[in-house]
Short mmCIF file of C-alpha atoms in Angstrom, two decimals:
data_model
loop_
_atom_site.label_atom_id
_atom_site.label_comp_id
_atom_site.label_asym_id
_atom_site.label_seq_id
_atom_site.Cartn_x
_atom_site.Cartn_y
_atom_site.Cartn_z
CA MET A 1 44.03 -44.10 50.89
CA SER A 2 42.96 -41.64 53.58
CA ASN A 3 42.38 -38.05 52.51
CA PRO A 4 44.12 -38.44 49.18
CA PRO A 5 45.04 -35.21 47.41
CA SER A 6 42.69 -34.79 44.48
CA VAL A 7 45.34 -33.19 42.26
CA LEU A 8 49.13 -33.61 42.15
CA VAL A 9 50.78 -30.57 40.56
CA PHE A 10 54.23 -31.33 39.14
CA ASP A 11 57.00 -28.87 38.55
CA VAL A 12 58.73 -29.77 35.25
CA ASN A 13 62.31 -28.46 34.84
CA GLU A 14 64.68 -30.57 36.99
CA THR A 15 61.74 -32.19 38.83
CA LEU A 16 60.66 -34.33 35.87
CA SER A 17 63.48 -33.52 33.41
CA ASP A 18 67.09 -34.48 34.09
CA LEU A 19 69.33 -31.44 33.54
CA GLN A 20 72.55 -33.46 33.76
CA PRO A 21 73.13 -33.49 29.96
CA MET A 22 73.28 -29.68 29.98
CA ALA A 23 76.84 -29.80 31.35
CA GLN A 24 77.90 -31.64 28.18
CA ARG A 25 76.29 -28.91 26.05
CA PHE A 26 78.53 -26.37 27.77
CA THR A 27 81.67 -28.44 27.23
CA ASP A 28 80.59 -28.96 23.58
CA VAL A 29 81.05 -25.23 22.96
CA GLY A 30 84.29 -24.94 24.91
CA ALA A 31 82.89 -23.73 28.25
CA PRO A 32 83.36 -25.37 31.68
CA GLY A 33 80.58 -27.90 32.33
CA HIS A 34 79.99 -26.62 35.85
CA LEU A 35 78.62 -23.38 34.36
CA SER A 36 75.39 -25.23 33.54
CA THR A 37 74.43 -25.18 37.23
CA LEU A 38 75.29 -21.48 37.55
CA TRP A 39 73.34 -20.72 34.39
CA PHE A 40 70.18 -22.43 35.62
CA ALA A 41 70.39 -20.62 38.99
CA MET A 42 70.79 -17.32 37.12
CA VAL A 43 67.73 -17.99 34.94
CA LEU A 44 65.62 -18.58 38.03
CA ARG A 45 67.20 -15.62 39.87
CA ASP A 46 66.36 -13.28 37.02
CA GLY A 47 62.89 -14.74 36.49
CA PHE A 48 62.10 -14.29 40.17
CA ALA A 49 63.53 -10.75 40.08
CA LEU A 50 61.11 -9.86 37.29
CA THR A 51 58.30 -11.51 39.27
CA ALA A 52 59.21 -9.52 42.39
CA ALA A 53 59.21 -6.33 40.28
CA GLY A 54 55.77 -7.18 38.88
CA SER A 55 56.84 -8.29 35.41
CA GLN A 56 57.29 -11.51 33.44
CA GLN A 57 59.22 -12.85 30.45
CA PRO A 58 59.16 -16.27 28.73
CA PHE A 59 61.52 -18.86 30.20
CA ALA A 60 63.25 -19.45 26.86
CA GLU A 61 64.11 -15.77 26.53
CA LEU A 62 65.65 -15.76 29.98
CA GLY A 63 67.50 -18.97 29.19
CA ALA A 64 69.12 -17.52 26.07
CA GLY A 65 69.78 -14.11 27.64
CA ALA A 66 71.41 -15.56 30.74
CA LEU A 67 73.51 -17.84 28.51
CA ARG A 68 74.90 -14.79 26.70
CA THR A 69 75.90 -13.37 30.08
CA VAL A 70 77.50 -16.63 31.24
CA LEU A 71 79.34 -17.34 27.99
CA THR A 72 80.55 -13.80 27.21
CA GLY A 73 84.31 -13.49 27.61
CA LEU A 74 85.00 -17.23 27.45
CA ASP A 75 87.23 -18.77 24.81
CA LEU A 76 84.44 -20.60 22.93
CA ASP A 77 85.03 -22.81 19.89
CA ARG A 78 82.27 -21.04 17.89
CA ASP A 79 80.65 -17.61 17.83
CA LEU A 80 78.49 -16.62 20.79
CA GLU A 81 75.06 -16.89 19.15
CA THR A 82 75.82 -20.31 17.68
CA ALA A 83 76.97 -21.46 21.11
CA VAL A 84 73.81 -20.11 22.74
CA ALA A 85 71.67 -21.93 20.16
CA HIS A 86 73.55 -25.20 20.74
CA VAL A 87 73.08 -25.08 24.51
CA MET A 88 69.42 -24.04 24.30
CA GLN A 89 68.76 -26.86 21.83
CA GLY A 90 69.95 -29.26 24.52
CA PHE A 91 67.38 -27.88 26.91
CA SER A 92 64.55 -28.87 24.57
CA GLU A 93 65.92 -32.40 24.11
CA LEU A 94 66.20 -33.46 27.76
CA GLY A 95 64.86 -36.75 29.06
CA VAL A 96 63.09 -37.50 32.34
CA HIS A 97 64.74 -38.93 35.46
CA ASP A 98 64.75 -42.74 35.67
CA ASP A 99 62.14 -42.79 38.44
CA VAL A 100 59.64 -40.61 36.59
CA PRO A 101 57.86 -43.00 34.15
CA ASP A 102 57.01 -45.70 36.70
CA GLY A 103 56.38 -43.10 39.39
CA ALA A 104 53.90 -41.13 37.29
CA ARG A 105 52.06 -44.22 36.04
CA GLY A 106 51.82 -45.58 39.58
CA LEU A 107 50.25 -42.36 40.86
CA ARG A 108 47.82 -42.22 37.96
CA ASP A 109 46.90 -45.88 38.48
CA ALA A 110 46.24 -45.07 42.15
CA GLY A 111 43.45 -42.78 40.96
CA LEU A 112 45.17 -39.45 41.38
CA ARG A 113 44.83 -36.57 38.91
CA LEU A 114 48.26 -35.45 37.65
CA VAL A 115 48.98 -32.05 36.07
CA THR A 116 52.14 -30.04 35.46
CA LEU A 117 52.73 -26.37 36.31
CA SER A 118 55.95 -25.05 34.81
CA ASN A 119 57.76 -21.73 34.71
CA GLY A 120 58.66 -22.90 31.20
CA SER A 121 56.33 -23.37 28.26
CA SER A 122 53.64 -26.04 28.01
CA GLN A 123 55.19 -27.09 24.71
CA VAL A 124 58.47 -28.10 26.36
CA ALA A 125 56.53 -30.17 28.91
CA GLU A 126 54.41 -31.72 26.14
CA GLN A 127 57.50 -32.82 24.19
CA LEU A 128 59.31 -34.05 27.31
CA LEU A 129 56.43 -36.23 28.51
CA THR A 130 55.60 -37.48 25.01
CA ARG A 131 59.22 -38.60 24.48
CA ALA A 132 59.08 -40.39 27.83
CA GLY A 133 55.83 -42.15 26.89
CA ILE A 134 53.89 -40.77 29.85
CA ARG A 135 51.98 -37.87 28.33
CA ASP A 136 48.69 -39.70 28.94
CA SER A 137 49.34 -39.87 32.69
CA PHE A 138 48.84 -36.09 32.94
CA GLN A 139 45.47 -34.37 32.54
CA HIS A 140 46.71 -30.83 31.95
CA LEU A 141 50.10 -29.26 31.14
CA LEU A 142 49.92 -25.77 32.62
CA SER A 143 52.39 -22.92 32.23
CA VAL A 144 52.81 -19.73 34.22
CA GLU A 145 52.76 -17.99 30.83
CA ASP A 146 48.97 -18.21 31.18
CA ALA A 147 49.00 -17.27 34.87
CA GLY A 148 50.42 -13.75 34.70
CA ALA A 149 53.24 -14.50 37.14
CA TRP A 150 56.00 -17.07 37.66
CA LYS A 151 56.05 -19.42 40.57
CA PRO A 152 56.57 -18.91 43.50
CA ALA A 153 54.12 -15.98 43.31
CA ARG A 154 50.79 -17.00 44.79
CA THR A 155 49.05 -16.03 41.55
CA ALA A 156 50.71 -18.93 39.71
CA TYR A 157 49.38 -21.58 42.12
CA GLU A 158 45.95 -19.95 42.14
CA TYR A 159 45.92 -20.16 38.36
CA ALA A 160 46.56 -23.92 38.55
CA ALA A 161 43.79 -24.38 41.09
CA GLY A 162 41.39 -22.50 38.84
CA ALA A 163 42.41 -24.48 35.76
CA CYS A 164 41.81 -27.74 37.65
CA GLY A 165 38.60 -26.58 39.33
CA THR A 166 40.08 -27.58 42.68
CA PRO A 167 40.65 -25.54 45.84
CA LEU A 168 44.30 -24.89 46.71
CA ASP A 169 44.09 -26.96 49.89
CA ALA A 170 43.10 -30.03 47.87
CA MET A 171 46.22 -29.75 45.70
CA THR A 172 49.74 -31.08 46.31
CA LEU A 173 52.81 -29.61 44.65
CA VAL A 174 55.60 -32.05 43.77
CA ALA A 175 59.01 -30.47 43.13
CA VAL A 176 62.76 -30.77 43.67
CA HIS A 177 63.06 -27.01 44.29
CA PRO A 178 62.63 -25.73 47.84
CA TRP A 179 61.56 -22.29 46.56
CA ASP A 180 58.61 -23.96 44.80
CA ILE A 181 57.69 -26.00 47.89
CA ASP A 182 57.77 -22.80 49.93
CA GLY A 183 55.61 -20.80 47.52
CA ALA A 184 53.03 -23.57 47.16
CA ALA A 185 52.85 -24.01 50.93
CA ARG A 186 52.33 -20.27 51.42
CA ALA A 187 49.51 -20.48 48.86
CA GLY A 188 47.83 -23.19 50.92
CA MET A 189 48.86 -26.38 49.11
CA SER A 190 50.41 -29.47 50.63
CA THR A 191 53.82 -30.32 49.22
CA VAL A 192 56.19 -33.13 48.30
CA TRP A 193 59.93 -32.54 48.05
CA ILE A 194 61.75 -35.00 45.80
CA ASN A 195 65.31 -35.14 47.10
CA ARG A 196 67.21 -37.42 44.72
CA THR A 197 70.66 -36.16 45.69
CA GLY A 198 70.74 -36.13 49.50
CA ALA A 199 70.65 -32.32 49.49
CA SER A 200 69.88 -30.31 52.62
CA TYR A 201 66.64 -28.35 52.74
CA PRO A 202 67.24 -24.62 53.43
CA ASP A 203 65.83 -23.64 56.81
CA TYR A 204 64.59 -20.30 55.46
CA PHE A 205 61.90 -22.03 53.35
CA THR A 206 58.67 -23.63 54.54
CA PRO A 207 59.41 -27.36 55.03
CA PRO A 208 57.68 -29.88 52.74
CA THR A 209 54.73 -31.97 53.93
CA HIS A 210 56.43 -35.11 52.57
CA THR A 211 59.93 -35.91 51.35
CA VAL A 212 60.76 -38.80 49.03
CA SER A 213 64.00 -39.78 47.33
CA ALA A 214 62.26 -40.98 44.16
CA LEU A 215 58.87 -40.45 42.54
CA THR A 216 58.25 -44.20 42.74
CA ASP A 217 58.08 -43.84 46.53
CA LEU A 218 55.32 -41.25 46.46
CA ALA A 219 52.19 -43.35 46.00
CA GLY A 220 53.10 -45.31 49.13
CA ARG A 221 53.70 -42.13 51.13
CA LEU A 222 50.32 -40.68 50.20
CA ALA A 223 48.44 -43.92 51.00
CA MET B 1 75.67 20.05 35.83
CA SER B 2 72.28 19.96 34.06
CA ASN B 3 69.46 18.23 35.91
CA PRO B 4 71.74 16.50 38.39
CA PRO B 5 70.15 13.65 40.33
CA SER B 6 69.61 14.82 43.88
CA VAL B 7 70.31 11.40 45.38
CA LEU B 8 72.55 8.55 44.19
CA VAL B 9 71.39 5.22 45.68
CA PHE B 10 74.15 2.60 45.76
CA ASP B 11 73.70 -1.12 45.84
CA VAL B 12 76.32 -2.61 48.22
CA ASN B 13 77.15 -6.30 47.67
CA GLU B 14 79.33 -6.67 44.57
CA THR B 15 78.62 -3.07 43.50
CA LEU B 16 80.78 -1.52 46.24
CA SER B 17 82.29 -4.67 47.76
CA ASP B 18 84.61 -6.95 45.82
CA LEU B 19 83.41 -10.56 46.14
CA GLN B 20 86.56 -12.01 44.54
CA PRO B 21 88.08 -13.13 47.89
CA MET B 22 85.05 -15.37 48.49
CA ALA B 23 86.45 -17.95 46.05
CA GLN B 24 89.48 -18.35 48.35
CA ARG B 25 87.16 -18.93 51.32
CA PHE B 26 85.64 -21.88 49.43
CA THR B 27 89.04 -23.35 48.58
CA ASP B 28 90.10 -22.81 52.23
CA VAL B 29 87.50 -25.39 53.32
CA GLY B 30 88.23 -27.84 50.49
CA ALA B 31 85.49 -26.80 48.04
CA PRO B 32 85.96 -25.65 44.42
CA GLY B 33 86.45 -21.88 44.26
CA HIS B 34 83.97 -21.48 41.40
CA LEU B 35 81.16 -22.45 43.78
CA SER B 36 81.34 -18.94 45.27
CA THR B 37 79.65 -17.55 42.15
CA LEU B 38 76.95 -20.25 42.23
CA TRP B 39 76.39 -19.65 45.93
CA PHE B 40 75.84 -15.91 45.49
CA ALA B 41 73.41 -16.51 42.60
CA MET B 42 71.52 -19.00 44.79
CA VAL B 43 71.27 -16.53 47.68
CA LEU B 44 69.72 -13.94 45.39
CA ARG B 45 67.51 -16.56 43.67
CA ASP B 46 66.10 -17.69 47.00
CA GLY B 47 65.78 -14.14 48.35
CA PHE B 48 63.84 -13.10 45.26
CA ALA B 49 61.69 -16.25 45.50
CA LEU B 50 60.68 -15.28 49.03
CA THR B 51 60.01 -11.74 47.80
CA ALA B 52 57.84 -13.04 44.95
CA ALA B 53 55.93 -15.19 47.46
CA GLY B 54 55.38 -12.18 49.72
CA SER B 55 57.91 -13.02 52.42
CA GLN B 56 61.39 -11.93 53.54
CA GLN B 57 64.37 -13.28 55.48
CA PRO B 58 67.66 -11.63 56.50
CA PHE B 59 70.45 -11.83 53.93
CA ALA B 60 72.85 -13.48 56.39
CA GLU B 61 70.38 -16.30 57.06
CA LEU B 62 70.02 -16.96 53.35
CA GLY B 63 73.78 -16.80 52.94
CA ALA B 64 74.39 -19.47 55.58
CA GLY B 65 71.46 -21.63 54.51
CA ALA B 66 72.45 -21.61 50.83
CA LEU B 67 76.03 -22.43 51.85
CA ARG B 68 74.82 -25.57 53.61
CA THR B 69 73.06 -26.59 50.39
CA VAL B 70 76.13 -25.85 48.23
CA LEU B 71 78.64 -27.53 50.56
CA THR B 72 76.61 -30.63 51.49
CA GLY B 73 78.06 -33.78 49.97
CA LEU B 74 81.50 -32.28 49.25
CA ASP B 75 84.69 -33.69 50.73
CA LEU B 76 85.41 -30.73 53.05
CA ASP B 77 88.45 -30.51 55.30
CA ARG B 78 86.31 -29.60 58.34
CA ASP B 79 82.75 -30.20 59.52
CA LEU B 80 79.94 -28.50 57.65
CA GLU B 81 79.00 -25.86 60.23
CA THR B 82 82.63 -24.82 60.75
CA ALA B 83 83.03 -24.51 56.98
CA VAL B 84 79.86 -22.42 56.73
CA ALA B 85 81.12 -20.12 59.48
CA HIS B 86 84.51 -19.72 57.78
CA VAL B 87 82.97 -18.74 54.44
CA MET B 88 80.40 -16.38 55.99
CA GLN B 89 83.17 -14.72 58.01
CA GLY B 90 84.83 -13.85 54.71
CA PHE B 91 81.68 -12.13 53.54
CA SER B 92 81.85 -9.69 56.45
CA GLU B 93 85.55 -8.92 55.84
CA LEU B 94 85.38 -7.90 52.17
CA GLY B 95 87.00 -4.75 50.81
CA VAL B 96 85.67 -2.34 48.20
CA HIS B 97 86.63 -2.33 44.51
CA ASP B 98 89.66 -0.18 43.65
CA ASP B 99 87.54 2.46 41.89
CA VAL B 100 85.14 2.95 44.79
CA PRO B 101 86.98 5.29 47.23
CA ASP B 102 87.95 7.94 44.65
CA GLY B 103 84.66 7.48 42.80
CA ALA B 104 82.53 8.02 45.90
CA ARG B 105 84.55 11.02 47.10
CA GLY B 106 84.39 12.59 43.63
CA LEU B 107 80.61 12.29 43.52
CA ARG B 108 80.23 13.69 47.03
CA ASP B 109 82.60 16.57 46.18
CA ALA B 110 80.42 17.28 43.11
CA GLY B 111 77.59 18.06 45.52
CA LEU B 112 75.59 14.86 45.17
CA ARG B 113 73.87 13.10 48.07
CA LEU B 114 75.04 9.49 48.34
CA VAL B 115 73.15 6.73 50.17
CA THR B 116 73.25 2.93 50.09
CA LEU B 117 70.29 0.56 49.75
CA SER B 118 71.28 -3.05 50.35
CA ASN B 119 69.51 -6.38 50.44
CA GLY B 120 72.02 -7.07 53.21
CA SER B 121 72.19 -5.44 56.61
CA SER B 122 73.11 -1.81 57.25
CA GLN B 123 75.78 -3.05 59.64
CA VAL B 124 77.68 -4.87 56.87
CA ALA B 125 77.60 -1.68 54.76
CA GLU B 126 78.72 0.39 57.76
CA GLN B 127 81.73 -1.83 58.39
CA LEU B 128 82.63 -2.06 54.70
CA LEU B 129 82.60 1.70 54.12
CA THR B 130 84.33 2.45 57.41
CA ARG B 131 87.19 0.04 56.58
CA ALA B 132 87.49 1.75 53.17
CA GLY B 133 87.63 5.20 54.80
CA ILE B 134 84.60 6.53 52.89
CA ARG B 135 81.82 6.21 55.43
CA ASP B 136 81.50 9.99 55.58
CA SER B 137 80.76 10.21 51.86
CA PHE B 138 77.37 8.56 52.45
CA GLN B 139 74.43 10.26 54.18
CA HIS B 140 72.36 7.17 54.96
CA LEU B 141 73.00 3.43 54.90
CA LEU B 142 69.62 1.87 54.19
CA SER B 143 68.63 -1.80 54.26
CA VAL B 144 65.60 -3.57 52.83
CA GLU B 145 65.26 -5.09 56.30
CA ASP B 146 63.47 -1.83 57.14
CA ALA B 147 61.54 -1.75 53.86
CA GLY B 148 59.43 -4.89 54.19
CA ALA B 149 60.65 -6.32 50.88
CA TRP B 150 63.91 -7.06 49.06
CA LYS B 151 64.93 -5.26 45.92
CA PRO B 152 63.82 -5.46 43.11
CA ALA B 153 60.29 -5.15 44.60
CA ARG B 154 59.02 -1.59 44.10
CA THR B 155 58.43 -1.31 47.85
CA ALA B 156 62.18 -1.36 48.52
CA TYR B 157 62.92 1.62 46.25
CA GLU B 158 59.90 3.49 47.62
CA TYR B 159 61.29 2.98 51.10
CA ALA B 160 64.58 4.59 50.07
CA ALA B 161 62.77 7.54 48.51
CA GLY B 162 60.80 8.05 51.70
CA ALA B 163 63.89 7.78 53.90
CA CYS B 164 65.64 10.42 51.77
CA GLY B 165 62.58 12.67 51.43
CA THR B 166 63.06 12.61 47.65
CA PRO B 167 60.67 11.55 44.87
CA LEU B 168 61.65 8.38 43.02
CA ASP B 169 62.19 10.26 39.76
CA ALA B 170 64.85 12.43 41.42
CA MET B 171 66.85 9.37 42.48
CA THR B 172 69.45 7.36 40.56
CA LEU B 173 70.28 3.76 41.39
CA VAL B 174 73.92 2.70 40.90
CA ALA B 175 74.51 -1.06 40.66
CA VAL B 176 76.41 -3.84 38.92
CA HIS B 177 73.32 -6.07 38.89
CA PRO B 178 70.93 -5.82 35.94
CA TRP B 179 68.02 -7.10 38.08
CA ASP B 180 68.50 -4.09 40.37
CA ILE B 181 68.72 -1.66 37.43
CA ASP B 182 65.50 -3.15 36.06
CA GLY B 183 63.60 -2.93 39.34
CA ALA B 184 64.69 0.64 40.03
CA ALA B 185 63.75 1.70 36.48
CA ARG B 186 60.30 0.12 36.85
CA ALA B 187 59.91 2.06 40.12
CA GLY B 188 60.64 5.32 38.26
CA MET B 189 64.32 5.94 39.06
CA SER B 190 67.10 6.66 36.60
CA THR B 191 69.90 4.13 36.68
CA VAL B 192 73.64 3.61 36.28
CA TRP B 193 75.08 0.21 35.43
CA ILE B 194 78.68 -0.29 36.53
CA ASN B 195 80.11 -2.87 34.14
CA ARG B 196 83.65 -3.56 35.36
CA THR B 197 84.02 -6.89 33.56
CA GLY B 198 82.82 -6.30 29.99
CA ALA B 199 79.68 -8.36 30.69
CA SER B 200 76.67 -8.32 28.36
CA TYR B 201 73.45 -6.76 29.64
CA PRO B 202 70.50 -9.21 29.45
CA ASP B 203 67.92 -8.02 26.93
CA TYR B 204 65.04 -9.10 29.17
CA PHE B 205 65.81 -6.35 31.69
CA THR B 206 65.15 -2.60 31.34
CA PRO B 207 68.38 -1.05 30.00
CA PRO B 208 70.31 1.36 32.24
CA THR B 209 70.19 5.13 31.72
CA HIS B 210 73.99 5.27 31.89
CA THR B 211 76.75 2.66 31.76
CA VAL B 212 80.24 3.20 33.17
CA SER B 213 83.16 0.81 33.54
CA ALA B 214 84.31 2.35 36.84
CA LEU B 215 82.74 4.51 39.54
CA THR B 216 85.41 7.15 38.90
CA ASP B 217 83.81 7.75 35.47
CA LEU B 218 80.38 8.53 36.87
CA ALA B 219 80.71 12.17 37.94
CA GLY B 220 81.75 13.05 34.40
CA ARG B 221 78.83 11.18 32.89
CA LEU B 222 76.30 12.94 35.10
CA ALA B 223 77.76 16.39 34.44
#
């Protein structure tokens, strides 16, 4: 491997975890399943708004608050707070994408250091990776809660570099979200975009260094 | 009027303009109408991400780029770029909400100075207010394109204060978006939330100073 990145920094929500079951949680409570996608975009929108305004709140609080906004006024089959709790419970019981276990083990076996850096809590990442049987492939599970700012603020990536004792330009962010790729690139990291769905990459964001359609393809691309 | 705000600063997209016709633009090209709401949340999400990362792009470029992401992979009735152009054309032909003309004239007639501050272009605001016959109720049409940062970054509100020659604490932001209320409040402005739909206000954002269900109710609330 020529010039291998010393640390691979993984985004967690939607990059490692599969959010597909969230649509069922919405239909469970009597709401349209397609609102799950809107809800997740709103959580990020509001989290980034707070970041842009110089503030920060825990991901779970934004998740529940944005759910109240999305679900208010719908004809739900239970009261609003019970519906919010049911949907949020689903978020903490997600599994990983099919390509994640083999992909992560392959990268670890190739001698790379793997960490996570999530806008969510470290606890959610811990439970997700433990359930998937790949917790031991990751050295550190980092959260922006300890960084003082959400990604894609530069501060968040700098925090990860400090926690790993590695300069930013020796780190590679791996994510499905173009906004994360863009922020990491602006901070000086190389980047990998996982595009599992054949999506288009917005031209207003910094392009990724590498693009793969599955995590299992990454070790070969970095070789 | 006791302690009247010297300047009312209006958000434009969705606060003055009615985005409802955008759903029809999506169905026109063969896409589900509910995607219009997701698309607008994505535009703001990505705009705020760039803001958090210290960058900025024009609203129209984000609008078109996010549309490509939303529409890719759907069974459209025309090619992707033609569909994007059709939807974006709708965005520049929107009308104002029913309560806006009388509400704006009433506030101007009460002796208040009205300006706009948009994350979009001043030209879109100019055309919108001219079509509605209320351009002359507004002193200045300001855009974050001249501020160096999108709302809700403090810089954007400071730019408006400078352009109006008014201290931030003598300005009142009027918006339907809680993220805008929150950012303006953090910058030192008082705020008015227009809640036309009976929505819930997220508890992770700074609450508004005033809440009205229509712009026509505002002059009375400020009296």
